[in-house]
């Protein structure tokens, strides 16, 4: 929300007072004096006027987890272990998953409480590729490549998938880059050829790569560079 709106929504200030506070540079956002009424503030921003705290700002959190096989990409599940169960209880609060993975899929999973940031990472409109290593039951033919580029019609959603890049690595293995995250997308793409996916591992999401130092089940905070790159 715009800073002037945030301030004018408080019962203590009217619009004229807000304008004056800003002109007099009495408003601080994250420790910096701010005069631009259009400055964007969020639930994570610390906002003060004359050293009086108006909003403390929730800490924004960004984690990468090496998802192991055999756990659910959900925050609660009555039956199975979830990815949140792999984190200490103190870290779990208000996190959501940016881009789910199936029960047996392994690899990069990102958890955050910043919805605006995670949407940039996952929305097809931003065209950030997600890279997967795929193992299949049957051989992958060279004709697959053009079909992945052309897209697959998904009747349930009534859409054609966006162009995807398939690099064949071996008779039954490939690296796939897709910009969407439809339900069981990779399995359904290979399903078009009646070829079952028997192993699936996410290597990266946009600029963020799974840290090779993380064993399955381990996690770490994203670096400031990783967060800023999205
Ligand atoms: N596509 C799938 O089919 N499964 C996943 O877990 C991720 C992408």
PDB file of C-alpha atoms and ligand atoms in Angstrom:
ATOM      1  CA  UNK A   1       0.000   0.000   0.000  1.00  0.00           C
ATOM      2  CA  UNK A   2       1.075   3.606  -0.571  1.00  0.00           C
ATOM      3  CA  UNK A   3       2.641   5.251   2.477  1.00  0.00           C
ATOM      4  CA  UNK A   4       0.244   8.236   2.415  1.00  0.00           C
ATOM      5  CA  UNK A   5      -2.750   5.837   2.394  1.00  0.00           C
ATOM      6  CA  UNK A   6      -1.291   3.807   5.248  1.00  0.00           C
ATOM      7  CA  UNK A   7      -0.895   6.977   7.344  1.00  0.00           C
ATOM      8  CA  UNK A   8      -4.261   8.515   6.406  1.00  0.00           C
ATOM      9  CA  UNK A   9      -6.013   5.240   7.336  1.00  0.00           C
ATOM     10  CA  UNK A  10      -4.841   5.683  10.927  1.00  0.00           C
ATOM     11  CA  UNK A  11      -7.442   7.470  13.082  1.00  0.00           C
ATOM     12  CA  UNK A  12      -4.839   9.944  14.349  1.00  0.00           C
ATOM     13  CA  UNK A  13      -4.007  11.649  11.013  1.00  0.00           C
ATOM     14  CA  UNK A  14      -6.057  13.325   8.300  1.00  0.00           C
ATOM     15  CA  UNK A  15      -4.774  13.761   4.747  1.00  0.00           C
ATOM     16  CA  UNK A  16      -3.461  17.255   5.333  1.00  0.00           C
ATOM     17  CA  UNK A  17      -1.483  16.162   8.396  1.00  0.00           C
ATOM     18  CA  UNK A  18      -0.078  13.257   6.401  1.00  0.00           C
ATOM     19  CA  UNK A  19       1.117  15.599   3.654  1.00  0.00           C
ATOM     20  CA  UNK A  20       2.791  17.815   6.235  1.00  0.00           C
ATOM     21  CA  UNK A  21       4.476  14.903   8.059  1.00  0.00           C
ATOM     22  CA  UNK A  22       5.944  13.734   4.763  1.00  0.00           C
ATOM     23  CA  UNK A  23       7.124  17.172   3.640  1.00  0.00           C
ATOM     24  CA  UNK A  24       8.780  17.681   7.033  1.00  0.00           C
ATOM     25  CA  UNK A  25      10.500  14.277   6.634  1.00  0.00           C
ATOM     26  CA  UNK A  26       9.171  13.095   9.977  1.00  0.00           C
ATOM     27  CA  UNK A  27       8.193   9.668   8.649  1.00  0.00           C
ATOM     28  CA  UNK A  28      10.730   6.828   8.704  1.00  0.00           C
ATOM     29  CA  UNK A  29      10.343   3.552   6.817  1.00  0.00           C
ATOM     30  CA  UNK A  30      12.813   0.846   7.785  1.00  0.00           C
ATOM     31  CA  UNK A  31      14.965   3.497   9.428  1.00  0.00           C
ATOM     32  CA  UNK A  32      15.062   5.860   6.426  1.00  0.00           C
ATOM     33  CA  UNK A  33      13.373   9.300   6.371  1.00  0.00           C
ATOM     34  CA  UNK A  34      10.816   9.257   3.564  1.00  0.00           C
ATOM     35  CA  UNK A  35       8.976  12.141   1.896  1.00  0.00           C
ATOM     36  CA  UNK A  36       7.489  10.436  -1.189  1.00  0.00           C
ATOM     37  CA  UNK A  37       3.793   9.718  -0.518  1.00  0.00           C
ATOM     38  CA  UNK A  38       3.887   6.959  -3.157  1.00  0.00           C
ATOM     39  CA  UNK A  39       6.490   4.903  -1.260  1.00  0.00           C
ATOM     40  CA  UNK A  40       5.224   1.308  -1.108  1.00  0.00           C
ATOM     41  CA  UNK A  41       4.896  -0.085   2.399  1.00  0.00           C
ATOM     42  CA  UNK A  42       4.036  -3.654   3.338  1.00  0.00           C
ATOM     43  CA  UNK A  43       3.316  -5.709   6.419  1.00  0.00           C
ATOM     44  CA  UNK A  44       7.088  -6.221   6.643  1.00  0.00           C
ATOM     45  CA  UNK A  45       7.880  -2.469   6.800  1.00  0.00           C
ATOM     46  CA  UNK A  46       8.816  -0.766  10.045  1.00  0.00           C
ATOM     47  CA  UNK A  47       7.040   2.605  10.091  1.00  0.00           C
ATOM     48  CA  UNK A  48       7.753   5.404  12.567  1.00  0.00           C
ATOM     49  CA  UNK A  49       6.726   9.047  12.927  1.00  0.00           C
ATOM     50  CA  UNK A  50       8.909  11.206  15.173  1.00  0.00           C
ATOM     51  CA  UNK A  51      10.393   7.997  16.602  1.00  0.00           C
ATOM     52  CA  UNK A  52       6.937   6.800  17.536  1.00  0.00           C
ATOM     53  CA  UNK A  53       6.395   3.266  16.256  1.00  0.00           C
ATOM     54  CA  UNK A  54       3.254   2.885  14.101  1.00  0.00           C
ATOM     55  CA  UNK A  55       4.013  -0.583  12.706  1.00  0.00           C
ATOM     56  CA  UNK A  56       6.807  -2.875  13.872  1.00  0.00           C
ATOM     57  CA  UNK A  57       6.920  -4.842  10.624  1.00  0.00           C
ATOM     58  CA  UNK A  58       6.644  -8.592  10.578  1.00  0.00           C
ATOM     59  CA  UNK A  59       9.978 -10.254   9.747  1.00  0.00           C
ATOM     60  CA  UNK A  60       9.902 -11.587   6.182  1.00  0.00           C
ATOM     61  CA  UNK A  61      11.218 -15.163   5.953  1.00  0.00           C
ATOM     62  CA  UNK A  62      12.534 -17.086   2.952  1.00  0.00           C
ATOM     63  CA  UNK A  63      13.776 -20.667   3.209  1.00  0.00           C
ATOM     64  CA  UNK A  64      14.978 -23.295   0.775  1.00  0.00           C
ATOM     65  CA  UNK A  65      14.422 -26.929   1.649  1.00  0.00           C
ATOM     66  CA  UNK A  66      15.705 -30.067  -0.029  1.00  0.00           C
ATOM     67  CA  UNK A  67      12.407 -31.930  -0.154  1.00  0.00           C
ATOM     68  CA  UNK A  68      12.873 -35.645   0.373  1.00  0.00           C
ATOM     69  CA  UNK A  69      10.659 -38.266  -1.225  1.00  0.00           C
ATOM     70  CA  UNK A  70       7.724 -39.434   0.909  1.00  0.00           C
ATOM     71  CA  UNK A  71       6.419 -36.172   2.287  1.00  0.00           C
ATOM     72  CA  UNK A  72       3.519 -33.966   1.355  1.00  0.00           C
ATOM     73  CA  UNK A  73       3.788 -30.403   0.043  1.00  0.00           C
ATOM     74  CA  UNK A  74       1.198 -29.028   2.427  1.00  0.00           C
ATOM     75  CA  UNK A  75       1.191 -27.145   5.666  1.00  0.00           C
ATOM     76  CA  UNK A  76      -1.129 -29.706   7.359  1.00  0.00           C
ATOM     77  CA  UNK A  77      -1.928 -33.299   6.567  1.00  0.00           C
ATOM     78  CA  UNK A  78      -3.828 -35.666   8.841  1.00  0.00           C
ATOM     79  CA  UNK A  79      -1.925 -38.750   7.617  1.00  0.00           C
ATOM     80  CA  UNK A  80       1.467 -37.951   6.203  1.00  0.00           C
ATOM     81  CA  UNK A  81       4.580 -36.059   7.146  1.00  0.00           C
ATOM     82  CA  UNK A  82       4.556 -32.588   5.583  1.00  0.00           C
ATOM     83  CA  UNK A  83       7.429 -30.386   4.466  1.00  0.00           C
ATOM     84  CA  UNK A  84       6.689 -28.112   7.442  1.00  0.00           C
ATOM     85  CA  UNK A  85       7.364 -31.037   9.800  1.00  0.00           C
ATOM     86  CA  UNK A  86      10.976 -30.856   8.595  1.00  0.00           C
ATOM     87  CA  UNK A  87      11.373 -27.364  10.081  1.00  0.00           C
ATOM     88  CA  UNK A  88      11.740 -26.442  13.755  1.00  0.00           C
ATOM     89  CA  UNK A  89       8.361 -25.389  15.200  1.00  0.00           C
ATOM     90  CA  UNK A  90       9.578 -21.826  15.796  1.00  0.00           C
ATOM     91  CA  UNK A  91      10.167 -21.344  12.049  1.00  0.00           C
ATOM     92  CA  UNK A  92       6.887 -22.785  10.739  1.00  0.00           C
ATOM     93  CA  UNK A  93       4.538 -19.951  11.592  1.00  0.00           C
ATOM     94  CA  UNK A  94       2.695 -18.357   8.635  1.00  0.00           C
ATOM     95  CA  UNK A  95       4.932 -19.939   5.981  1.00  0.00           C
ATOM     96  CA  UNK A  96       3.477 -21.041   2.666  1.00  0.00           C
ATOM     97  CA  UNK A  97       4.914 -23.161  -0.115  1.00  0.00           C
ATOM     98  CA  UNK A  98       5.969 -21.475  -3.347  1.00  0.00           C
ATOM     99  CA  UNK A  99       5.325 -24.206  -5.916  1.00  0.00           C
ATOM    100  CA  UNK A 100       4.245 -27.579  -4.611  1.00  0.00           C
ATOM    101  CA  UNK A 101       5.884 -30.914  -5.418  1.00  0.00           C
ATOM    102  CA  UNK A 102       4.288 -34.358  -5.481  1.00  0.00           C
ATOM    103  CA  UNK A 103       4.713 -36.831  -2.637  1.00  0.00           C
ATOM    104  CA  UNK A 104       7.640 -38.639  -4.260  1.00  0.00           C
ATOM    105  CA  UNK A 105       9.222 -35.676  -6.051  1.00  0.00           C
ATOM    106  CA  UNK A 106      12.484 -34.465  -4.526  1.00  0.00           C
ATOM    107  CA  UNK A 107      14.468 -31.255  -4.740  1.00  0.00           C
ATOM    108  CA  UNK A 108      14.122 -27.533  -4.334  1.00  0.00           C
ATOM    109  CA  UNK A 109      11.190 -26.300  -2.296  1.00  0.00           C
ATOM    110  CA  UNK A 110      10.828 -22.691  -1.236  1.00  0.00           C
ATOM    111  CA  UNK A 111       8.883 -21.596   1.818  1.00  0.00           C
ATOM    112  CA  UNK A 112       8.138 -17.990   2.679  1.00  0.00           C
ATOM    113  CA  UNK A 113       5.636 -15.679   4.363  1.00  0.00           C
ATOM    114  CA  UNK A 114       5.983 -13.121   1.537  1.00  0.00           C
ATOM    115  CA  UNK A 115       3.104 -13.748  -0.867  1.00  0.00           C
ATOM    116  CA  UNK A 116       4.023 -10.967  -3.278  1.00  0.00           C
ATOM    117  CA  UNK A 117       7.541 -12.372  -3.680  1.00  0.00           C
ATOM    118  CA  UNK A 118       6.419 -15.997  -4.052  1.00  0.00           C
ATOM    119  CA  UNK A 119       3.901 -15.016  -6.736  1.00  0.00           C
ATOM    120  CA  UNK A 120       6.713 -13.502  -8.792  1.00  0.00           C
ATOM    121  CA  UNK A 121       8.571 -16.792  -8.536  1.00  0.00           C
ATOM    122  CA  UNK A 122       5.675 -19.060  -9.475  1.00  0.00           C
ATOM    123  CA  UNK A 123       3.348 -17.129 -11.798  1.00  0.00           C
ATOM    124  CA  UNK A 124       3.689 -18.133 -15.462  1.00  0.00           C
ATOM    125  CA  UNK A 125       3.521 -14.423 -16.425  1.00  0.00           C
ATOM    126  CA  UNK A 126       6.996 -13.802 -14.991  1.00  0.00           C
ATOM    127  CA  UNK A 127       8.305 -16.672 -17.171  1.00  0.00           C
ATOM    128  CA  UNK A 128      10.868 -17.835 -14.615  1.00  0.00           C
ATOM    129  CA  UNK A 129      11.851 -21.369 -15.640  1.00  0.00           C
ATOM    130  CA  UNK A 130      11.724 -24.256 -13.190  1.00  0.00           C
ATOM    131  CA  UNK A 131      14.254 -26.969 -14.012  1.00  0.00           C
ATOM    132  CA  UNK A 132      13.495 -30.630 -13.366  1.00  0.00           C
ATOM    133  CA  UNK A 133      15.541 -33.780 -13.802  1.00  0.00           C
ATOM    134  CA  UNK A 134      13.227 -36.482 -15.082  1.00  0.00           C
ATOM    135  CA  UNK A 135      13.663 -40.275 -15.177  1.00  0.00           C
ATOM    136  CA  UNK A 136      11.164 -42.231 -17.222  1.00  0.00           C
ATOM    137  CA  UNK A 137      10.113 -45.847 -17.523  1.00  0.00           C
ATOM    138  CA  UNK A 138      10.440 -45.973 -21.318  1.00  0.00           C
ATOM    139  CA  UNK A 139      12.845 -44.381 -23.770  1.00  0.00           C
ATOM    140  CA  UNK A 140      12.493 -40.692 -24.543  1.00  0.00           C
ATOM    141  CA  UNK A 141      12.309 -40.168 -28.310  1.00  0.00           C
ATOM    142  CA  UNK A 142      13.857 -37.189 -30.140  1.00  0.00           C
ATOM    143  CA  UNK A 143      10.342 -36.235 -31.349  1.00  0.00           C
ATOM    144  CA  UNK A 144       9.425 -35.359 -27.733  1.00  0.00           C
ATOM    145  CA  UNK A 145      11.457 -32.138 -27.944  1.00  0.00           C
ATOM    146  CA  UNK A 146       9.209 -30.445 -30.525  1.00  0.00           C
ATOM    147  CA  UNK A 147       6.063 -31.487 -28.710  1.00  0.00           C
ATOM    148  CA  UNK A 148       7.303 -30.013 -25.422  1.00  0.00           C
ATOM    149  CA  UNK A 149       8.073 -26.792 -27.268  1.00  0.00           C
ATOM    150  CA  UNK A 150       4.655 -26.732 -28.983  1.00  0.00           C
ATOM    151  CA  UNK A 151       2.762 -27.479 -25.757  1.00  0.00           C
ATOM    152  CA  UNK A 152       0.277 -30.093 -24.592  1.00  0.00           C
ATOM    153  CA  UNK A 153      -3.467 -29.629 -24.426  1.00  0.00           C
ATOM    154  CA  UNK A 154      -4.733 -30.195 -20.865  1.00  0.00           C
ATOM    155  CA  UNK A 155      -8.464 -30.865 -21.216  1.00  0.00           C
ATOM    156  CA  UNK A 156      -9.260 -30.444 -17.517  1.00  0.00           C
ATOM    157  CA  UNK A 157      -7.993 -26.843 -17.479  1.00  0.00           C
ATOM    158  CA  UNK A 158      -8.827 -26.318 -21.182  1.00  0.00           C
ATOM    159  CA  UNK A 159      -5.401 -24.864 -21.942  1.00  0.00           C
ATOM    160  CA  UNK A 160      -2.246 -25.598 -23.854  1.00  0.00           C
ATOM    161  CA  UNK A 161       0.940 -25.594 -21.841  1.00  0.00           C
ATOM    162  CA  UNK A 162       3.461 -22.840 -22.538  1.00  0.00           C
ATOM    163  CA  UNK A 163       6.611 -23.714 -24.526  1.00  0.00           C
ATOM    164  CA  UNK A 164       8.905 -25.955 -22.508  1.00  0.00           C
ATOM    165  CA  UNK A 165      12.485 -26.942 -23.183  1.00  0.00           C
ATOM    166  CA  UNK A 166      13.388 -30.612 -23.050  1.00  0.00           C
ATOM    167  CA  UNK A 167      17.045 -31.641 -23.144  1.00  0.00           C
ATOM    168  CA  UNK A 168      17.491 -35.369 -23.528  1.00  0.00           C
ATOM    169  CA  UNK A 169      20.343 -36.533 -21.289  1.00  0.00           C
ATOM    170  CA  UNK A 170      20.115 -40.300 -21.799  1.00  0.00           C
ATOM    171  CA  UNK A 171      17.714 -42.987 -23.071  1.00  0.00           C
ATOM    172  CA  UNK A 172      15.406 -42.510 -20.063  1.00  0.00           C
ATOM    173  CA  UNK A 173      16.502 -39.225 -18.567  1.00  0.00           C
ATOM    174  CA  UNK A 174      16.037 -35.565 -19.459  1.00  0.00           C
ATOM    175  CA  UNK A 175      16.209 -32.071 -18.074  1.00  0.00           C
ATOM    176  CA  UNK A 176      13.014 -30.070 -18.479  1.00  0.00           C
ATOM    177  CA  UNK A 177      12.448 -26.323 -18.097  1.00  0.00           C
ATOM    178  CA  UNK A 178       8.840 -25.182 -17.630  1.00  0.00           C
ATOM    179  CA  UNK A 179       7.464 -21.788 -16.638  1.00  0.00           C
ATOM    180  CA  UNK A 180       4.166 -23.056 -15.205  1.00  0.00           C
ATOM    181  CA  UNK A 181       3.309 -25.293 -12.286  1.00  0.00           C
ATOM    182  CA  UNK A 182       0.066 -27.054 -13.245  1.00  0.00           C
ATOM    183  CA  UNK A 183      -1.140 -30.003 -11.217  1.00  0.00           C
ATOM    184  CA  UNK A 184       1.152 -33.014 -11.978  1.00  0.00           C
ATOM    185  CA  UNK A 185       2.359 -31.033 -14.978  1.00  0.00           C
ATOM    186  CA  UNK A 186       5.539 -32.969 -15.779  1.00  0.00           C
ATOM    187  CA  UNK A 187       3.893 -36.369 -15.333  1.00  0.00           C
ATOM    188  CA  UNK A 188       0.993 -35.341 -17.543  1.00  0.00           C
ATOM    189  CA  UNK A 189       3.356 -34.053 -20.248  1.00  0.00           C
ATOM    190  CA  UNK A 190       5.185 -37.385 -20.389  1.00  0.00           C
ATOM    191  CA  UNK A 191       1.825 -39.132 -20.025  1.00  0.00           C
ATOM    192  CA  UNK A 192       0.994 -37.788 -23.492  1.00  0.00           C
ATOM    193  CA  UNK A 193       3.562 -40.324 -24.780  1.00  0.00           C
ATOM    194  CA  UNK A 194       2.333 -42.982 -22.376  1.00  0.00           C
ATOM    195  CA  UNK A 195       5.721 -42.781 -20.707  1.00  0.00           C
ATOM    196  CA  UNK A 196       5.634 -42.956 -16.936  1.00  0.00           C
ATOM    197  CA  UNK A 197       7.789 -40.610 -14.852  1.00  0.00           C
ATOM    198  CA  UNK A 198       9.594 -42.785 -12.312  1.00  0.00           C
ATOM    199  CA  UNK A 199      11.882 -40.102 -10.850  1.00  0.00           C
ATOM    200  CA  UNK A 200      11.427 -36.341 -10.597  1.00  0.00           C
ATOM    201  CA  UNK A 201      13.760 -33.831  -8.965  1.00  0.00           C
ATOM    202  CA  UNK A 202      13.491 -30.014  -9.050  1.00  0.00           C
ATOM    203  CA  UNK A 203      16.911 -28.414  -9.458  1.00  0.00           C
ATOM    204  CA  UNK A 204      15.988 -24.739  -9.599  1.00  0.00           C
ATOM    205  CA  UNK A 205      13.236 -22.147  -9.607  1.00  0.00           C
ATOM    206  CA  UNK A 206      14.125 -19.042 -11.582  1.00  0.00           C
ATOM    207  CA  UNK A 207      17.456 -17.737 -10.289  1.00  0.00           C
ATOM    208  CA  UNK A 208      17.428 -19.967  -7.176  1.00  0.00           C
ATOM    209  CA  UNK A 209      19.265 -23.297  -7.381  1.00  0.00           C
ATOM    210  CA  UNK A 210      19.057 -26.076  -4.825  1.00  0.00           C
ATOM    211  CA  UNK A 211      22.162 -25.777  -2.641  1.00  0.00           C
ATOM    212  CA  UNK A 212      24.235 -28.937  -3.279  1.00  0.00           C
ATOM    213  CA  UNK A 213      25.293 -28.803   0.375  1.00  0.00           C
ATOM    214  CA  UNK A 214      21.750 -29.565   1.536  1.00  0.00           C
ATOM    215  CA  UNK A 215      20.970 -33.249   2.052  1.00  0.00           C
ATOM    216  CA  UNK A 216      17.331 -34.368   1.607  1.00  0.00           C
ATOM    217  CA  UNK A 217      15.334 -32.984   4.536  1.00  0.00           C
ATOM    218  CA  UNK A 218      17.764 -30.131   5.222  1.00  0.00           C
ATOM    219  CA  UNK A 219      16.999 -26.442   4.790  1.00  0.00           C
ATOM    220  CA  UNK A 220      18.644 -23.034   4.984  1.00  0.00           C
ATOM    221  CA  UNK A 221      17.598 -19.378   4.793  1.00  0.00           C
ATOM    222  CA  UNK A 222      17.867 -17.786   1.357  1.00  0.00           C
ATOM    223  CA  UNK A 223      20.675 -15.261   1.007  1.00  0.00           C
ATOM    224  CA  UNK A 224      19.932 -11.571   0.422  1.00  0.00           C
ATOM    225  CA  UNK A 225      21.186 -12.033  -3.179  1.00  0.00           C
ATOM    226  CA  UNK A 226      18.823 -14.954  -3.809  1.00  0.00           C
ATOM    227  CA  UNK A 227      15.860 -12.994  -2.454  1.00  0.00           C
ATOM    228  CA  UNK A 228      16.727  -9.897  -4.486  1.00  0.00           C
ATOM    229  CA  UNK A 229      17.187 -11.911  -7.695  1.00  0.00           C
ATOM    230  CA  UNK A 230      13.477 -12.807  -7.914  1.00  0.00           C
TER     231      UNK A 230
HETATM  232  N1  LIG B   1       5.229 -31.901 -12.097  1.00  0.00           N
HETATM  233  C1  LIG B   1       4.799 -33.066 -11.594  1.00  0.00           C
HETATM  234  O1  LIG B   1       4.164 -33.855 -12.276  1.00  0.00           O
HETATM  235  N2  LIG B   1       5.079 -33.309 -10.294  1.00  0.00           N
HETATM  236  C2  LIG B   1       5.793 -32.492  -9.507  1.00  0.00           C
HETATM  237  O2  LIG B   1       6.023 -32.790  -8.347  1.00  0.00           O
HETATM  238  C3  LIG B   1       6.242 -31.280 -10.063  1.00  0.00           C
HETATM  239  C4  LIG B   1       5.944 -31.005 -11.368  1.00  0.00           C
END
